[in-house]
Coordinates of C-alpha atoms in Angstrom, one line a residue:
X1 CA 251.1 -120.2 189.4
X2 CA 246.8 -121.1 188.4
X3 CA 245.9 -120.1 191.8
X4 CA 247.7 -116.8 191.4
X5 CA 246.1 -116.4 188.4
X6 CA 243.1 -117.1 189.7
X7 CA 243.0 -115.5 192.5
X8 CA 244.3 -112.0 190.3
X9 CA 240.9 -112.5 188.1
X10 CA 238.5 -112.7 190.6
X11 CA 239.9 -109.2 192.0
X12 CA 240.3 -107.7 189.2
X13 CA 236.9 -109.1 188.3
X14 CA 235.8 -107.1 191.0
X15 CA 236.4 -103.4 189.2
X16 CA 237.6 -100.0 189.6
X17 CA 235.0 -99.4 192.1
X18 CA 235.8 -102.2 194.5
X19 CA 239.9 -102.2 193.4
X20 CA 241.0 -98.7 193.6
X21 CA 239.8 -98.4 196.9
X22 CA 241.2 -101.5 198.4
X23 CA 244.7 -99.9 196.8
X24 CA 243.9 -96.6 198.8
X25 CA 242.8 -97.9 201.8
X26 CA 245.8 -100.0 201.8
X27 CA 248.1 -96.8 201.3
X28 CA 246.5 -95.4 204.2
X29 CA 247.0 -98.4 206.7
X30 CA 250.9 -98.1 205.9
X31 CA 250.9 -94.3 206.0
X32 CA 249.3 -94.8 210.1
X33 CA 245.5 -93.9 208.8
X34 CA 243.7 -95.1 212.2
X35 CA 241.6 -98.1 209.7
X36 CA 237.7 -96.2 210.6
X37 CA 239.6 -93.1 208.8
X38 CA 241.2 -94.8 205.6
X39 CA 238.1 -97.5 205.1
X40 CA 235.7 -94.3 205.6
X41 CA 237.5 -93.0 202.3
X42 CA 238.0 -96.1 201.1
X43 CA 234.6 -96.4 200.4
X44 CA 233.2 -93.4 199.4
X45 CA 236.0 -93.8 197.2
X46 CA 234.3 -96.7 195.1
X47 CA 231.3 -95.2 196.0
X48 CA 232.8 -91.8 193.3
X49 CA 233.2 -94.6 191.4
X50 CA 230.4 -96.2 189.9
X51 CA 228.4 -92.9 190.2
X52 CA 230.6 -91.9 187.7
X53 CA 229.8 -94.5 186.6
X54 CA 226.6 -94.5 186.1
X55 CA 226.3 -91.2 184.6
X56 CA 228.9 -92.4 181.7
X57 CA 227.1 -95.3 181.4
X58 CA 223.8 -92.8 181.0
X59 CA 224.6 -90.6 178.6
X60 CA 226.2 -93.6 177.2
X61 CA 222.7 -95.1 176.9
X62 CA 220.9 -91.7 175.9
X63 CA 223.5 -89.4 173.9
X64 CA 225.2 -92.8 172.0
X65 CA 221.9 -94.0 171.1
X66 CA 221.1 -90.6 169.4
X67 CA 224.6 -90.7 167.8
X68 CA 224.1 -94.1 166.5
X69 CA 220.8 -92.5 164.5
X70 CA 221.9 -89.6 163.6
X71 CA 225.2 -92.7 161.4
X72 CA 222.2 -94.2 160.8
X73 CA 220.9 -92.1 158.4
X74 CA 223.8 -91.4 156.4
X75 CA 223.0 -94.1 154.8
X76 CA 227.2 -95.1 154.6
X77 CA 228.4 -98.5 156.3
X78 CA 232.2 -98.9 158.6
X79 CA 233.3 -101.8 158.3
X80 CA 234.2 -102.0 162.2
X81 CA 232.7 -102.6 165.7
X82 CA 233.9 -99.7 168.2
X83 CA 233.6 -102.1 171.9
X84 CA 234.6 -99.2 173.8
X85 CA 238.0 -99.4 176.9
X86 CA 235.6 -102.2 178.4
X87 CA 236.1 -105.0 174.9
X88 CA 240.0 -103.8 174.9
X89 CA 240.5 -104.3 178.8
X90 CA 239.0 -107.2 178.7
X91 CA 240.8 -108.0 175.5
X92 CA 243.7 -107.1 177.5
X93 CA 243.4 -108.9 180.7
X94 CA 243.6 -112.0 178.0
X95 CA 247.0 -112.3 177.1
X96 CA 248.6 -114.5 178.3
X97 CA 251.4 -112.7 180.1
X98 CA 249.4 -110.4 181.4
X99 CA 249.7 -111.0 185.4
X100 CA 253.7 -110.1 184.9
X101 CA 252.5 -106.7 184.3
X102 CA 252.1 -105.8 187.5
X103 CA 255.7 -106.4 189.2
X104 CA 256.4 -104.4 186.5
X105 CA 254.9 -101.7 187.1
X106 CA 255.0 -102.0 190.9
X107 CA 258.9 -102.5 191.3
X108 CA 259.1 -99.4 188.4
X109 CA 257.4 -97.2 190.8
X110 CA 259.7 -97.6 194.0
X111 CA 262.5 -97.9 192.2
X112 CA 261.6 -94.4 190.8
X113 CA 260.7 -92.7 194.7
X114 CA 263.5 -94.3 195.8
X115 CA 266.1 -93.0 193.5
X116 CA 264.2 -89.7 193.7
X117 CA 263.4 -89.8 190.5
X118 CA 259.1 -89.3 191.0
X119 CA 257.1 -87.6 193.9
X120 CA 254.4 -89.9 192.9
X121 CA 252.8 -92.8 193.6
X122 CA 251.3 -94.2 191.2
X123 CA 247.9 -96.5 192.8
X124 CA 245.4 -96.8 189.2
X125 CA 247.2 -100.0 189.6
X126 CA 243.9 -101.2 187.9
X127 CA 244.2 -99.4 184.9
X128 CA 247.8 -101.8 184.6
X129 CA 245.8 -103.0 181.3
X130 CA 246.6 -100.2 179.8
X131 CA 250.0 -101.4 179.8
X132 CA 249.1 -104.9 178.6
X133 CA 247.3 -103.2 175.8
X134 CA 250.3 -101.7 175.0
X135 CA 253.0 -105.0 174.5
X136 CA 250.1 -107.1 173.8
X137 CA 250.4 -104.5 170.1
X138 CA 253.9 -104.8 170.2
X139 CA 253.9 -108.6 170.3
X140 CA 251.6 -108.2 167.3
X141 CA 253.8 -105.9 165.1
X142 CA 257.2 -106.9 166.1
X143 CA 257.1 -111.0 166.4
X144 CA 257.2 -111.1 162.5
X145 CA 260.3 -109.2 162.1
X146 CA 262.6 -110.7 165.4
X147 CA 261.2 -113.9 166.6
X148 CA 258.2 -114.8 169.5
X149 CA 261.3 -113.9 172.5
X150 CA 263.0 -110.9 171.5
X151 CA 259.3 -109.5 170.7
X152 CA 258.0 -110.4 174.2
X153 CA 261.9 -108.7 175.5
X154 CA 260.3 -105.2 173.6
X155 CA 257.2 -105.6 174.7
X156 CA 257.3 -105.4 177.9
X157 CA 260.9 -103.1 177.3
X158 CA 258.5 -100.3 176.0
X159 CA 255.2 -101.2 178.8
X160 CA 258.1 -100.3 181.2
X161 CA 259.2 -96.7 179.6
X162 CA 255.0 -96.3 179.3
X163 CA 255.2 -96.6 183.5
X164 CA 257.8 -94.4 183.6
X165 CA 255.7 -92.0 181.5
X166 CA 253.0 -91.8 183.0
X167 CA 255.1 -91.0 186.7
X168 CA 257.1 -88.5 185.0
X169 CA 253.4 -86.9 183.4
X170 CA 251.8 -87.5 187.2
X171 CA 254.3 -84.7 188.3
X172 CA 254.6 -82.5 185.8
X173 CA 250.5 -82.3 186.0
X174 CA 250.4 -82.9 189.9
X175 CA 250.2 -79.1 190.1
X176 CA 248.0 -77.8 187.4
X177 CA 244.8 -80.7 187.9
X178 CA 245.6 -79.4 192.3
X179 CA 244.6 -75.9 190.2
X180 CA 241.7 -76.7 188.7
X181 CA 240.4 -79.3 191.3
X182 CA 240.7 -77.9 194.0
X183 CA 242.2 -81.4 195.4
X184 CA 245.6 -81.0 196.9
X185 CA 248.4 -83.4 196.9
X186 CA 246.6 -85.9 193.8
X187 CA 247.4 -86.2 189.9
X188 CA 246.6 -87.8 187.2
X189 CA 249.0 -91.4 186.3
X190 CA 246.5 -92.3 183.0
X191 CA 248.3 -92.1 180.1
X192 CA 245.5 -90.4 178.1
X193 CA 247.7 -87.6 179.3
X194 CA 249.7 -88.5 177.0
X195 CA 247.6 -86.6 174.5
X196 CA 248.5 -83.6 175.4
X197 CA 251.3 -83.3 173.8
X198 CA 249.9 -83.2 170.6
X199 CA 247.4 -81.4 171.8
X200 CA 250.3 -78.1 172.7
X201 CA 251.6 -77.1 169.3
X202 CA 248.1 -76.1 168.5
X203 CA 246.9 -74.4 172.0
X204 CA 249.6 -73.0 171.5
X205 CA 248.5 -71.2 167.7
X206 CA 245.2 -70.7 169.6
X207 CA 246.6 -68.2 172.2
X208 CA 247.5 -65.9 169.1
X209 CA 244.6 -65.7 168.6
X210 CA 242.7 -63.2 170.8
X211 CA 238.8 -64.8 171.2
X212 CA 240.3 -67.9 171.7
X213 CA 243.1 -65.9 174.5
X214 CA 239.7 -64.8 176.9
X215 CA 238.8 -66.9 179.3
X216 CA 236.2 -68.8 178.9
X217 CA 236.1 -71.3 181.5
X218 CA 232.2 -72.0 183.2
X219 CA 232.3 -69.7 185.8
X220 CA 233.5 -66.6 183.1
X221 CA 230.6 -67.8 181.1
X222 CA 228.3 -67.3 183.9
X223 CA 229.3 -64.1 184.0
X224 CA 228.8 -63.3 180.8
X225 CA 225.7 -65.2 179.7
X226 CA 223.9 -66.0 183.1
X227 CA 221.9 -69.3 183.4
X228 CA 222.1 -69.8 180.2
X229 CA 225.8 -71.6 181.1
X230 CA 224.2 -73.3 183.9
X231 CA 224.9 -77.3 183.9
X232 CA 221.4 -77.5 183.8
X233 CA 220.2 -75.3 180.7
X234 CA 223.2 -76.1 178.4
X235 CA 222.9 -79.6 178.6
X236 CA 218.6 -79.3 178.0
X237 CA 220.2 -77.4 175.0
X238 CA 222.6 -79.7 173.7
X239 CA 220.5 -82.1 174.3
X240 CA 217.5 -80.8 171.6
X241 CA 220.1 -80.3 169.5
X242 CA 221.2 -83.9 169.7
X243 CA 217.6 -85.3 169.3
X244 CA 216.5 -83.0 166.3
X245 CA 219.9 -83.5 164.2
X246 CA 218.6 -87.9 165.6
X247 CA 215.6 -87.5 163.9
X248 CA 213.5 -87.6 167.5
X249 CA 210.2 -87.1 167.8
X250 CA 209.5 -84.2 169.7
X251 CA 208.7 -86.4 173.2
X252 CA 211.8 -88.5 172.5
X253 CA 214.3 -85.2 171.6
X254 CA 212.5 -83.4 175.0
X255 CA 213.3 -86.8 176.5
X256 CA 217.0 -86.4 175.0
X257 CA 217.1 -83.1 176.7
X258 CA 216.2 -83.4 180.2
X259 CA 218.1 -86.3 180.2
X260 CA 221.7 -84.5 179.0
X261 CA 220.3 -81.7 181.7
X262 CA 220.6 -84.3 183.9
X263 CA 224.2 -86.3 183.1
X264 CA 226.0 -82.0 183.6
X265 CA 223.8 -81.6 186.3
X266 CA 224.9 -84.3 188.4
X267 CA 229.1 -84.9 187.2
X268 CA 230.3 -81.7 189.5
X269 CA 228.0 -83.6 192.2
X270 CA 229.7 -87.2 192.2
X271 CA 233.1 -85.4 191.6
X272 CA 232.8 -84.3 194.9
X273 CA 232.8 -87.5 196.6
X274 CA 236.5 -88.1 195.0
X275 CA 237.5 -84.5 197.0
X276 CA 235.9 -86.4 200.3
X277 CA 237.1 -89.3 199.4
X278 CA 241.2 -88.8 198.3
X279 CA 241.8 -85.5 200.1
X280 CA 242.4 -87.2 204.1
X281 CA 244.1 -89.5 202.0
X282 CA 246.8 -87.8 200.2
X283 CA 247.1 -85.3 203.1
X284 CA 247.8 -88.5 205.4
X285 CA 250.5 -89.5 202.3
X286 CA 252.2 -86.7 202.3
X287 CA 252.3 -85.9 206.0
X288 CA 254.0 -89.6 206.7
X289 CA 256.4 -89.1 203.8
X290 CA 257.6 -85.3 205.4
X291 CA 258.3 -87.6 208.3
X292 CA 260.6 -89.7 206.5
X293 CA 261.3 -87.6 203.9
X294 CA 262.6 -84.4 205.2
X295 CA 261.2 -81.4 203.3
X296 CA 259.5 -84.1 200.4
X297 CA 255.7 -84.3 199.0
X298 CA 254.3 -87.3 197.7
X299 CA 251.5 -87.1 195.3
X300 CA 248.3 -90.0 194.8
X301 CA 248.6 -91.5 190.9
X302 CA 244.6 -92.1 189.8
X303 CA 242.1 -92.2 187.2
X304 CA 240.3 -88.8 185.3
X305 CA 237.5 -90.0 187.4
X306 CA 238.5 -87.2 189.7
X307 CA 238.8 -84.5 187.4
X308 CA 235.2 -85.0 186.2
X309 CA 233.4 -82.6 188.3
X310 CA 234.2 -79.6 185.7
X311 CA 231.6 -78.9 183.8
X312 CA 234.5 -77.9 180.5
X313 CA 235.2 -81.4 179.8
X314 CA 231.2 -82.9 179.3
X315 CA 230.3 -79.7 177.4
X316 CA 232.7 -80.4 175.3
X317 CA 232.3 -84.0 174.9
X318 CA 228.8 -83.7 173.8
X319 CA 230.0 -80.7 171.6
X320 CA 232.5 -82.8 170.0
X321 CA 230.2 -86.3 169.4
X322 CA 229.0 -84.2 165.3
X323 CA 232.3 -83.9 164.4
X324 CA 233.4 -87.4 165.8
X325 CA 230.9 -88.3 163.3
X326 CA 231.5 -86.1 160.8
X327 CA 235.5 -87.4 160.1
X328 CA 234.6 -90.9 160.6
X329 CA 232.3 -89.8 157.2
X330 CA 235.7 -87.6 155.7
X331 CA 238.4 -89.5 156.6
X332 CA 240.5 -91.5 154.0
X333 CA 240.9 -95.3 155.2
X334 CA 238.7 -94.9 158.1
X335 CA 236.4 -98.4 158.6
X336 CA 235.7 -97.6 162.4
X337 CA 231.6 -96.6 163.5
X338 CA 232.0 -94.4 166.5
X339 CA 229.3 -96.1 169.1
X340 CA 230.7 -97.3 172.3
X341 CA 233.9 -95.2 172.3
X342 CA 231.2 -92.1 171.3
X343 CA 232.1 -90.5 174.6
X344 CA 235.6 -89.6 174.3
X345 CA 236.6 -88.9 177.7
X346 CA 240.6 -89.9 176.6
X347 CA 239.9 -86.7 173.9
X348 CA 238.9 -83.8 176.3
X349 CA 240.2 -84.5 179.8
X350 CA 244.2 -84.3 177.8
X351 CA 242.2 -80.8 176.2
X352 CA 241.2 -79.6 179.5
X353 CA 244.5 -79.5 181.1
X354 CA 246.6 -78.2 178.6
X355 CA 243.8 -74.8 177.7
X356 CA 243.4 -75.1 181.8
X357 CA 239.6 -74.8 180.9
X358 CA 239.4 -72.7 178.4
X359 CA 236.3 -74.2 177.0
X360 CA 236.2 -72.7 173.8
X361 CA 239.6 -74.3 172.7
X362 CA 238.7 -77.4 174.2
X363 CA 236.3 -78.1 171.9
X364 CA 238.6 -76.5 169.1
X365 CA 241.1 -78.9 170.0
X366 CA 238.9 -82.0 170.2
X367 CA 237.9 -81.2 166.8
X368 CA 241.1 -81.8 165.8
X369 CA 242.1 -84.8 168.0
X370 CA 239.3 -87.1 166.5
X371 CA 241.4 -88.5 163.4
X372 CA 243.7 -89.4 165.1
X373 CA 241.7 -91.8 167.0
X374 CA 240.2 -93.0 163.6
X375 CA 242.8 -94.0 162.3
X376 CA 244.9 -94.7 165.6
X377 CA 241.4 -97.7 166.0
X378 CA 241.4 -98.7 162.4
X379 CA 245.5 -99.8 162.7
X380 CA 244.2 -101.9 165.8
X381 CA 241.7 -103.2 164.9
X382 CA 242.9 -106.8 163.0
X383 CA 246.0 -107.3 166.1
X384 CA 242.9 -106.6 168.8
X385 CA 240.6 -109.0 166.1
X386 CA 243.3 -111.8 166.6
X387 CA 244.0 -111.7 169.9
X388 CA 240.4 -111.6 171.6
X389 CA 240.1 -114.7 169.1
X390 CA 242.5 -116.4 169.7
X391 CA 241.9 -116.0 173.9
X392 CA 238.0 -116.1 173.7
X393 CA 237.6 -113.6 175.9
X394 CA 235.2 -112.3 173.8
X395 CA 232.8 -113.4 171.2
X396 CA 233.7 -112.5 167.9
X397 CA 231.1 -113.6 164.2
X398 CA 233.6 -114.7 161.4
X399 CA 234.7 -112.0 159.5
X400 CA 234.6 -109.2 161.8
X401 CA 236.8 -106.9 163.1
X402 CA 236.1 -105.0 166.6
X403 CA 238.8 -102.0 168.0
X404 CA 237.7 -99.1 169.8
X405 CA 237.5 -95.2 168.1
X406 CA 238.7 -93.7 172.0
X407 CA 241.6 -96.1 172.2
X408 CA 243.9 -93.9 175.1
X409 CA 246.8 -92.2 174.7
X410 CA 246.0 -93.1 170.0
X411 CA 249.6 -91.5 169.1
X412 CA 251.9 -92.2 171.8
X413 CA 250.4 -96.1 171.8
X414 CA 251.0 -96.4 168.0
X415 CA 254.3 -94.8 167.4
X416 CA 255.6 -97.2 170.0
X417 CA 253.9 -100.3 169.2
X418 CA 254.3 -99.9 165.5
X419 CA 258.0 -97.7 165.9
X420 CA 259.4 -100.6 164.0
X421 CA 258.0 -101.1 160.8
X422 CA 260.1 -98.7 159.7
X423 CA 262.1 -101.4 158.8
X424 CA 259.6 -102.1 156.5
X425 CA 259.1 -98.8 154.9
X426 CA 256.6 -97.4 157.8
X427 CA 257.9 -94.3 158.2
X428 CA 255.0 -93.4 159.9
X429 CA 254.8 -94.4 163.3
X430 CA 258.5 -93.1 163.7
X431 CA 257.2 -89.8 162.4
X432 CA 254.4 -89.8 165.5
X433 CA 256.8 -91.2 168.0
X434 CA 259.6 -87.9 166.8
X435 CA 256.5 -85.2 167.3
X436 CA 254.4 -86.6 170.6
X437 CA 258.6 -86.9 171.8
X438 CA 258.9 -82.6 171.1
X439 CA 255.7 -82.3 172.0
X440 CA 255.7 -83.7 175.9
X441 CA 259.3 -81.8 176.0
X442 CA 257.8 -78.3 175.1
X443 CA 254.2 -78.9 177.7
X444 CA 256.5 -80.7 180.7
X445 CA 258.6 -77.4 180.1
X446 CA 255.8 -74.9 180.3
X447 CA 254.1 -77.8 183.0
X448 CA 257.3 -76.9 185.2
X449 CA 257.7 -73.5 185.8
X450 CA 254.2 -72.8 186.0
X451 CA 255.0 -74.9 189.1
X452 CA 257.8 -73.3 190.0
X453 CA 256.9 -70.3 189.9
X454 CA 254.0 -71.0 192.2
X455 CA 256.3 -72.5 194.7
X456 CA 258.8 -69.2 194.4
X457 CA 254.9 -67.4 195.0
X458 CA 254.0 -69.8 198.6
X459 CA 258.1 -69.2 199.8
X460 CA 257.4 -65.9 199.1
X461 CA 254.4 -65.2 201.1
X462 CA 255.9 -67.9 203.6
X463 CA 258.6 -65.6 204.3
X464 CA 256.6 -62.5 204.5
X465 CA 254.3 -63.6 206.8
X466 CA 257.4 -65.0 209.2
X467 CA 258.5 -61.5 208.7

């Protein structure tokens, strides 16, 4: 078992840019792709992941530091350090039962495919740490209530539920994701899309406001304001604004403007690599499934970066930063200082999917969504710190708390890991669980109707062509 743990640890330490392409290479070979084609697609996917990671790191180094400077100028001290998602992943993998999550995720996926309860093959095995994270929070919360054995059972039941919901989310989002990205047969199985259930009721209200319901994606904005809606111009303007607010010198402000402009120009270029890598693999899997299961189409579920070419996402991410800092200052009970998670992908990607890329509604929803992330990050801090200290996965100074201001799917994770707190008189997690469940039901109904309507139209067009 120790040997297996060492091997798995070694593979995981290679990171998503190696691990995910390796899984996709195996998937391509299983569906009878030529080795050269599968290898080429897998390596291109690795290049895309590295490129996206480099750009995000570039943005954090430039804009994140400016955000930190803004916060320092307020003079307010918040006690919880924001370690970002990488710190959470390291701590999660150090949990003693972490490796049991691999067979659970794969097993659940296979059973659901065989029973025709999903059409999604979740290739995003590297992000199994998200289920591990949920499980260890469940154990931390429920051990005082039920003891170590039953708390562990509950932890894996909640993790299994999360696995099922990720597959379901992959199914229902696939059509909309394909329309937005142009990449066929691919969907997102990352838990961050769960937050769309929280956004959905707010978005329904925003759709009733005329100005919020007009076309406002990147192409529509370019048609209205011309060059001022181009990525390089938007990035430069936002960078200049950040530099001014942070109190930078003229030279440093101009450099930040160019850096932000560079990031927004390069993101769509990197996104094209995802399309280049994923299209041949998804087509091969679809062809294979059509042969094995007549009329059945299989989707490949992966992490969010293949959607990273959308200018709307990066515009909303940057605009959300000052509002994140403002909420951190005024939100009652917040103790987390946003820094490593200041580029909050999990805040914006669900808004992008819910609004179909409407930039104005994305920004409004992100402003509404920030407090959920800060609240959950504050609630989880003691447990995350305790596990980090117990496993020695990271070095934490004595008396210091650590957490993350951008925990993926904060409402879902908090609601279902803290659910049994109602036995102690805390009903907030139960209310959040009901809110999320209702939102997810109606949001998924809209997505399914949209997908079914598109399928019917495609069938009618096909019949008309045959006639």
